[in-house]
């Protein structure tokens, strides 16, 4: 009788263990089959933050603008919201540049490179290349200043953007002491000698601000 009871107890124990293992296995399978949560589309919220950033930027409230652009960038999907990411990075880098943080601005602007390479809008590339060109000019890295400004010049953009980049390139040459090269670039744009003199005076004034 004693041995029968022992056998029954062992049988019950083995049955319990088997049922427990089966239960845990089924629960594990159910957990694996549960679909991953779908990320909600926050494009409306991203655009709201960007609009606040733009409004504060226009009012020269750069600290607030920086906050909203940075928050919008963090909320973006790196695969779907590339245009919004580039817009935010451009403005963040511009704010840093305006405050004299040229190294920080360059680091921020370079973040946009992977996104602009796959974007068909040339104006986005123009913005980033112009920022990088200006940062390098203010850091006296004339080689890279010419490099990025030339990249911007070769893009398929409108006349005003091309004119602005040519002015930047002329200023770089002036900083390098290559005045004839600068005059040559500006002469191709301006046929009126009076306007040319005004433009040269304007560039010279910018040159003085760099020193």
PDB file of C-alpha atoms in Angstrom:
ATOM      1  CA  UNK A   1       0.000   0.000   0.000  1.00  0.00           C
ATOM      2  CA  UNK A   2       2.821   2.323   0.890  1.00  0.00           C
ATOM      3  CA  UNK A   3       4.536   1.733  -2.453  1.00  0.00           C
ATOM      4  CA  UNK A   4       1.231   2.323  -4.322  1.00  0.00           C
ATOM      5  CA  UNK A   5       0.828   5.693  -2.624  1.00  0.00           C
ATOM      6  CA  UNK A   6       4.398   6.625  -3.508  1.00  0.00           C
ATOM      7  CA  UNK A   7       3.857   5.643  -7.136  1.00  0.00           C
ATOM      8  CA  UNK A   8       0.607   7.666  -7.282  1.00  0.00           C
ATOM      9  CA  UNK A   9       2.309  10.708  -5.746  1.00  0.00           C
ATOM     10  CA  UNK A  10       5.160  10.497  -8.248  1.00  0.00           C
ATOM     11  CA  UNK A  11       2.642  10.100 -11.093  1.00  0.00           C
ATOM     12  CA  UNK A  12       0.689  13.158  -9.952  1.00  0.00           C
ATOM     13  CA  UNK A  13       3.924  15.155  -9.650  1.00  0.00           C
ATOM     14  CA  UNK A  14       5.085  14.203 -13.133  1.00  0.00           C
ATOM     15  CA  UNK A  15       1.657  15.007 -14.574  1.00  0.00           C
ATOM     16  CA  UNK A  16       1.688  18.434 -12.886  1.00  0.00           C
ATOM     17  CA  UNK A  17       5.178  19.218 -14.201  1.00  0.00           C
ATOM     18  CA  UNK A  18       4.187  18.141 -17.727  1.00  0.00           C
ATOM     19  CA  UNK A  19       1.063  20.339 -17.622  1.00  0.00           C
ATOM     20  CA  UNK A  20       3.088  23.290 -16.326  1.00  0.00           C
ATOM     21  CA  UNK A  21       5.681  22.955 -19.098  1.00  0.00           C
ATOM     22  CA  UNK A  22       2.890  22.700 -21.715  1.00  0.00           C
ATOM     23  CA  UNK A  23       1.155  25.792 -20.307  1.00  0.00           C
ATOM     24  CA  UNK A  24       4.350  27.868 -20.339  1.00  0.00           C
ATOM     25  CA  UNK A  25       5.151  26.733 -23.890  1.00  0.00           C
ATOM     26  CA  UNK A  26       1.711  27.747 -25.158  1.00  0.00           C
ATOM     27  CA  UNK A  27       1.940  31.100 -23.371  1.00  0.00           C
ATOM     28  CA  UNK A  28       5.367  31.722 -24.930  1.00  0.00           C
ATOM     29  CA  UNK A  29       4.007  30.975 -28.414  1.00  0.00           C
ATOM     30  CA  UNK A  30       1.084  33.340 -27.867  1.00  0.00           C
ATOM     31  CA  UNK A  31       3.458  36.101 -26.779  1.00  0.00           C
ATOM     32  CA  UNK A  32       5.593  35.609 -29.892  1.00  0.00           C
ATOM     33  CA  UNK A  33       2.533  35.751 -32.148  1.00  0.00           C
ATOM     34  CA  UNK A  34       1.395  39.116 -30.725  1.00  0.00           C
ATOM     35  CA  UNK A  35       1.864  41.837 -33.372  1.00  0.00           C
ATOM     36  CA  UNK A  36       4.342  44.626 -32.705  1.00  0.00           C
ATOM     37  CA  UNK A  37       2.721  47.952 -31.784  1.00  0.00           C
ATOM     38  CA  UNK A  38       2.329  50.201 -34.819  1.00  0.00           C
ATOM     39  CA  UNK A  39       3.921  53.606 -34.435  1.00  0.00           C
ATOM     40  CA  UNK A  40       1.326  56.325 -34.798  1.00  0.00           C
ATOM     41  CA  UNK A  41       1.810  58.903 -37.525  1.00  0.00           C
ATOM     42  CA  UNK A  42       2.870  62.109 -35.753  1.00  0.00           C
ATOM     43  CA  UNK A  43       3.327  64.215 -38.861  1.00  0.00           C
ATOM     44  CA  UNK A  44       0.691  66.685 -37.661  1.00  0.00           C
ATOM     45  CA  UNK A  45       2.540  67.148 -34.360  1.00  0.00           C
ATOM     46  CA  UNK A  46       5.889  67.424 -36.158  1.00  0.00           C
ATOM     47  CA  UNK A  47       4.515  70.126 -38.473  1.00  0.00           C
ATOM     48  CA  UNK A  48       3.020  71.960 -35.483  1.00  0.00           C
ATOM     49  CA  UNK A  49       6.430  72.027 -33.772  1.00  0.00           C
ATOM     50  CA  UNK A  50       8.149  73.146 -36.983  1.00  0.00           C
ATOM     51  CA  UNK A  51       5.608  75.945 -37.400  1.00  0.00           C
ATOM     52  CA  UNK A  52       6.381  77.129 -33.859  1.00  0.00           C
ATOM     53  CA  UNK A  53      10.096  76.926 -34.638  1.00  0.00           C
ATOM     54  CA  UNK A  54       9.663  78.990 -37.814  1.00  0.00           C
ATOM     55  CA  UNK A  55       7.553  81.603 -36.009  1.00  0.00           C
ATOM     56  CA  UNK A  56      10.118  82.017 -33.225  1.00  0.00           C
ATOM     57  CA  UNK A  57      12.970  82.108 -35.734  1.00  0.00           C
ATOM     58  CA  UNK A  58      11.277  84.929 -37.656  1.00  0.00           C
ATOM     59  CA  UNK A  59      10.894  86.840 -34.375  1.00  0.00           C
ATOM     60  CA  UNK A  60      14.607  86.232 -33.655  1.00  0.00           C
ATOM     61  CA  UNK A  61      13.707  84.215 -30.573  1.00  0.00           C
ATOM     62  CA  UNK A  62      16.441  81.746 -31.391  1.00  0.00           C
ATOM     63  CA  UNK A  63      16.490  79.866 -28.097  1.00  0.00           C
ATOM     64  CA  UNK A  64      12.802  78.981 -28.405  1.00  0.00           C
ATOM     65  CA  UNK A  65      13.167  78.257 -32.123  1.00  0.00           C
ATOM     66  CA  UNK A  66      16.065  75.887 -31.415  1.00  0.00           C
ATOM     67  CA  UNK A  67      13.953  74.058 -28.815  1.00  0.00           C
ATOM     68  CA  UNK A  68      11.021  73.486 -31.189  1.00  0.00           C
ATOM     69  CA  UNK A  69      13.160  72.464 -34.180  1.00  0.00           C
ATOM     70  CA  UNK A  70      15.112  70.027 -32.033  1.00  0.00           C
ATOM     71  CA  UNK A  71      11.922  68.549 -30.578  1.00  0.00           C
ATOM     72  CA  UNK A  72      10.398  68.195 -34.058  1.00  0.00           C
ATOM     73  CA  UNK A  73      13.530  66.472 -35.366  1.00  0.00           C
ATOM     74  CA  UNK A  74      13.450  63.980 -32.492  1.00  0.00           C
ATOM     75  CA  UNK A  75       9.839  63.107 -33.311  1.00  0.00           C
ATOM     76  CA  UNK A  76      10.559  62.419 -36.997  1.00  0.00           C
ATOM     77  CA  UNK A  77      10.673  59.003 -38.615  1.00  0.00           C
ATOM     78  CA  UNK A  78      14.096  58.759 -40.299  1.00  0.00           C
ATOM     79  CA  UNK A  79      12.608  56.877 -43.266  1.00  0.00           C
ATOM     80  CA  UNK A  80       9.380  58.806 -43.850  1.00  0.00           C
ATOM     81  CA  UNK A  81       9.958  62.357 -42.593  1.00  0.00           C
ATOM     82  CA  UNK A  82      13.227  63.227 -44.354  1.00  0.00           C
ATOM     83  CA  UNK A  83      12.012  66.614 -45.623  1.00  0.00           C
ATOM     84  CA  UNK A  84      11.050  67.647 -42.091  1.00  0.00           C
ATOM     85  CA  UNK A  85      14.378  66.375 -40.711  1.00  0.00           C
ATOM     86  CA  UNK A  86      16.351  68.416 -43.268  1.00  0.00           C
ATOM     87  CA  UNK A  87      14.283  71.525 -42.537  1.00  0.00           C
ATOM     88  CA  UNK A  88      14.926  71.171 -38.800  1.00  0.00           C
ATOM     89  CA  UNK A  89      18.648  70.510 -39.218  1.00  0.00           C
ATOM     90  CA  UNK A  90      19.035  73.490 -41.586  1.00  0.00           C
ATOM     91  CA  UNK A  91      17.454  75.820 -39.051  1.00  0.00           C
ATOM     92  CA  UNK A  92      19.307  74.367 -36.072  1.00  0.00           C
ATOM     93  CA  UNK A  93      22.628  74.776 -37.899  1.00  0.00           C
ATOM     94  CA  UNK A  94      21.704  78.322 -38.987  1.00  0.00           C
ATOM     95  CA  UNK A  95      20.884  79.325 -35.402  1.00  0.00           C
ATOM     96  CA  UNK A  96      24.227  77.965 -34.206  1.00  0.00           C
ATOM     97  CA  UNK A  97      25.979  79.803 -37.034  1.00  0.00           C
ATOM     98  CA  UNK A  98      24.254  83.093 -36.194  1.00  0.00           C
ATOM     99  CA  UNK A  99      25.439  82.716 -32.600  1.00  0.00           C
ATOM    100  CA  UNK A 100      29.038  82.193 -33.693  1.00  0.00           C
ATOM    101  CA  UNK A 101      29.187  78.458 -32.979  1.00  0.00           C
ATOM    102  CA  UNK A 102      30.647  77.511 -36.390  1.00  0.00           C
ATOM    103  CA  UNK A 103      32.005  74.127 -35.315  1.00  0.00           C
ATOM    104  CA  UNK A 104      28.688  73.168 -33.719  1.00  0.00           C
ATOM    105  CA  UNK A 105      26.815  74.408 -36.772  1.00  0.00           C
ATOM    106  CA  UNK A 106      29.004  72.308 -39.061  1.00  0.00           C
ATOM    107  CA  UNK A 107      28.483  69.195 -36.935  1.00  0.00           C
ATOM    108  CA  UNK A 108      24.724  69.738 -37.033  1.00  0.00           C
ATOM    109  CA  UNK A 109      24.627  70.440 -40.783  1.00  0.00           C
ATOM    110  CA  UNK A 110      26.637  67.288 -41.580  1.00  0.00           C
ATOM    111  CA  UNK A 111      23.837  65.251 -39.947  1.00  0.00           C
ATOM    112  CA  UNK A 112      21.678  66.167 -42.956  1.00  0.00           C
ATOM    113  CA  UNK A 113      24.066  64.719 -45.573  1.00  0.00           C
ATOM    114  CA  UNK A 114      22.550  61.167 -45.614  1.00  0.00           C
ATOM    115  CA  UNK A 115      19.061  62.660 -45.981  1.00  0.00           C
ATOM    116  CA  UNK A 116      19.796  65.186 -48.751  1.00  0.00           C
ATOM    117  CA  UNK A 117      21.583  62.548 -50.834  1.00  0.00           C
ATOM    118  CA  UNK A 118      18.288  60.662 -51.233  1.00  0.00           C
ATOM    119  CA  UNK A 119      16.094  63.744 -51.588  1.00  0.00           C
ATOM    120  CA  UNK A 120      15.161  65.109 -55.007  1.00  0.00           C
ATOM    121  CA  UNK A 121      14.670  68.737 -53.913  1.00  0.00           C
ATOM    122  CA  UNK A 122      17.886  70.643 -54.801  1.00  0.00           C
ATOM    123  CA  UNK A 123      16.984  73.512 -52.481  1.00  0.00           C
ATOM    124  CA  UNK A 124      17.520  71.267 -49.447  1.00  0.00           C
ATOM    125  CA  UNK A 125      21.044  70.474 -50.644  1.00  0.00           C
ATOM    126  CA  UNK A 126      21.635  74.150 -51.408  1.00  0.00           C
ATOM    127  CA  UNK A 127      20.724  75.123 -47.843  1.00  0.00           C
ATOM    128  CA  UNK A 128      23.053  72.566 -46.262  1.00  0.00           C
ATOM    129  CA  UNK A 129      25.980  73.208 -48.625  1.00  0.00           C
ATOM    130  CA  UNK A 130      25.637  76.972 -48.127  1.00  0.00           C
ATOM    131  CA  UNK A 131      25.677  76.589 -44.346  1.00  0.00           C
ATOM    132  CA  UNK A 132      28.768  74.376 -44.551  1.00  0.00           C
ATOM    133  CA  UNK A 133      30.462  76.774 -46.955  1.00  0.00           C
ATOM    134  CA  UNK A 134      29.840  79.745 -44.677  1.00  0.00           C
ATOM    135  CA  UNK A 135      30.991  77.880 -41.559  1.00  0.00           C
ATOM    136  CA  UNK A 136      34.277  76.983 -43.248  1.00  0.00           C
ATOM    137  CA  UNK A 137      34.720  80.569 -44.446  1.00  0.00           C
ATOM    138  CA  UNK A 138      34.357  81.887 -40.891  1.00  0.00           C
ATOM    139  CA  UNK A 139      36.802  79.228 -39.697  1.00  0.00           C
ATOM    140  CA  UNK A 140      39.325  80.290 -42.379  1.00  0.00           C
ATOM    141  CA  UNK A 141      39.141  76.904 -44.079  1.00  0.00           C
ATOM    142  CA  UNK A 142      38.967  78.378 -47.577  1.00  0.00           C
ATOM    143  CA  UNK A 143      39.487  75.087 -49.389  1.00  0.00           C
ATOM    144  CA  UNK A 144      36.330  73.545 -47.903  1.00  0.00           C
ATOM    145  CA  UNK A 145      34.476  76.845 -48.172  1.00  0.00           C
ATOM    146  CA  UNK A 146      35.057  76.768 -51.947  1.00  0.00           C
ATOM    147  CA  UNK A 147      34.244  73.056 -52.068  1.00  0.00           C
ATOM    148  CA  UNK A 148      30.784  73.366 -50.478  1.00  0.00           C
ATOM    149  CA  UNK A 149      29.902  76.597 -52.276  1.00  0.00           C
ATOM    150  CA  UNK A 150      30.836  74.986 -55.590  1.00  0.00           C
ATOM    151  CA  UNK A 151      28.605  72.009 -54.777  1.00  0.00           C
ATOM    152  CA  UNK A 152      25.761  74.455 -54.138  1.00  0.00           C
ATOM    153  CA  UNK A 153      26.513  76.378 -57.360  1.00  0.00           C
ATOM    154  CA  UNK A 154      26.319  73.216 -59.474  1.00  0.00           C
ATOM    155  CA  UNK A 155      22.812  72.388 -58.274  1.00  0.00           C
ATOM    156  CA  UNK A 156      19.758  73.012 -60.431  1.00  0.00           C
ATOM    157  CA  UNK A 157      18.433  75.990 -58.441  1.00  0.00           C
ATOM    158  CA  UNK A 158      16.947  79.389 -59.305  1.00  0.00           C
ATOM    159  CA  UNK A 159      18.871  82.499 -60.376  1.00  0.00           C
ATOM    160  CA  UNK A 160      18.775  84.181 -56.964  1.00  0.00           C
ATOM    161  CA  UNK A 161      20.355  81.168 -55.252  1.00  0.00           C
ATOM    162  CA  UNK A 162      23.050  80.899 -57.925  1.00  0.00           C
ATOM    163  CA  UNK A 163      23.762  84.621 -57.615  1.00  0.00           C
ATOM    164  CA  UNK A 164      24.038  84.350 -53.836  1.00  0.00           C
ATOM    165  CA  UNK A 165      26.488  81.454 -54.086  1.00  0.00           C
ATOM    166  CA  UNK A 166      28.633  83.320 -56.622  1.00  0.00           C
ATOM    167  CA  UNK A 167      28.832  86.217 -54.172  1.00  0.00           C
ATOM    168  CA  UNK A 168      29.943  83.775 -51.471  1.00  0.00           C
ATOM    169  CA  UNK A 169      32.608  82.296 -53.744  1.00  0.00           C
ATOM    170  CA  UNK A 170      33.841  85.802 -54.636  1.00  0.00           C
ATOM    171  CA  UNK A 171      34.099  86.612 -50.927  1.00  0.00           C
ATOM    172  CA  UNK A 172      36.172  83.470 -50.326  1.00  0.00           C
ATOM    173  CA  UNK A 173      38.577  84.547 -53.084  1.00  0.00           C
ATOM    174  CA  UNK A 174      38.807  88.015 -51.532  1.00  0.00           C
ATOM    175  CA  UNK A 175      39.690  86.417 -48.196  1.00  0.00           C
ATOM    176  CA  UNK A 176      42.390  84.445 -49.991  1.00  0.00           C
ATOM    177  CA  UNK A 177      43.756  87.671 -51.490  1.00  0.00           C
ATOM    178  CA  UNK A 178      42.712  86.631 -55.004  1.00  0.00           C
ATOM    179  CA  UNK A 179      40.933  89.904 -55.809  1.00  0.00           C
ATOM    180  CA  UNK A 180      41.073  89.575 -59.594  1.00  0.00           C
ATOM    181  CA  UNK A 181      39.333  86.210 -59.355  1.00  0.00           C
ATOM    182  CA  UNK A 182      36.620  87.758 -57.188  1.00  0.00           C
ATOM    183  CA  UNK A 183      36.149  90.683 -59.605  1.00  0.00           C
ATOM    184  CA  UNK A 184      35.986  88.293 -62.543  1.00  0.00           C
ATOM    185  CA  UNK A 185      33.146  86.310 -60.934  1.00  0.00           C
ATOM    186  CA  UNK A 186      31.196  89.458 -60.102  1.00  0.00           C
ATOM    187  CA  UNK A 187      31.772  91.027 -63.529  1.00  0.00           C
ATOM    188  CA  UNK A 188      30.086  88.045 -65.168  1.00  0.00           C
ATOM    189  CA  UNK A 189      27.006  88.779 -63.073  1.00  0.00           C
ATOM    190  CA  UNK A 190      26.947  92.577 -63.203  1.00  0.00           C
ATOM    191  CA  UNK A 191      27.554  94.547 -66.400  1.00  0.00           C
ATOM    192  CA  UNK A 192      26.825  97.951 -64.839  1.00  0.00           C
ATOM    193  CA  UNK A 193      30.118  99.298 -63.402  1.00  0.00           C
ATOM    194  CA  UNK A 194      28.309 101.335 -60.763  1.00  0.00           C
ATOM    195  CA  UNK A 195      26.462  98.266 -59.474  1.00  0.00           C
ATOM    196  CA  UNK A 196      29.690  96.302 -59.626  1.00  0.00           C
ATOM    197  CA  UNK A 197      31.389  98.904 -57.419  1.00  0.00           C
ATOM    198  CA  UNK A 198      28.524  98.706 -54.932  1.00  0.00           C
ATOM    199  CA  UNK A 199      28.744  94.916 -54.869  1.00  0.00           C
ATOM    200  CA  UNK A 200      32.501  94.983 -54.335  1.00  0.00           C
ATOM    201  CA  UNK A 201      32.082  97.516 -51.524  1.00  0.00           C
ATOM    202  CA  UNK A 202      29.442  95.249 -49.956  1.00  0.00           C
ATOM    203  CA  UNK A 203      31.732  92.231 -50.153  1.00  0.00           C
ATOM    204  CA  UNK A 204      34.610  94.251 -48.731  1.00  0.00           C
ATOM    205  CA  UNK A 205      32.385  95.237 -45.802  1.00  0.00           C
ATOM    206  CA  UNK A 206      31.592  91.556 -45.214  1.00  0.00           C
ATOM    207  CA  UNK A 207      35.305  90.835 -45.377  1.00  0.00           C
ATOM    208  CA  UNK A 208      35.960  93.402 -42.637  1.00  0.00           C
ATOM    209  CA  UNK A 209      33.327  91.720 -40.457  1.00  0.00           C
ATOM    210  CA  UNK A 210      35.177  88.424 -40.770  1.00  0.00           C
ATOM    211  CA  UNK A 211      38.422  89.931 -39.454  1.00  0.00           C
TER     212      UNK A 211
END
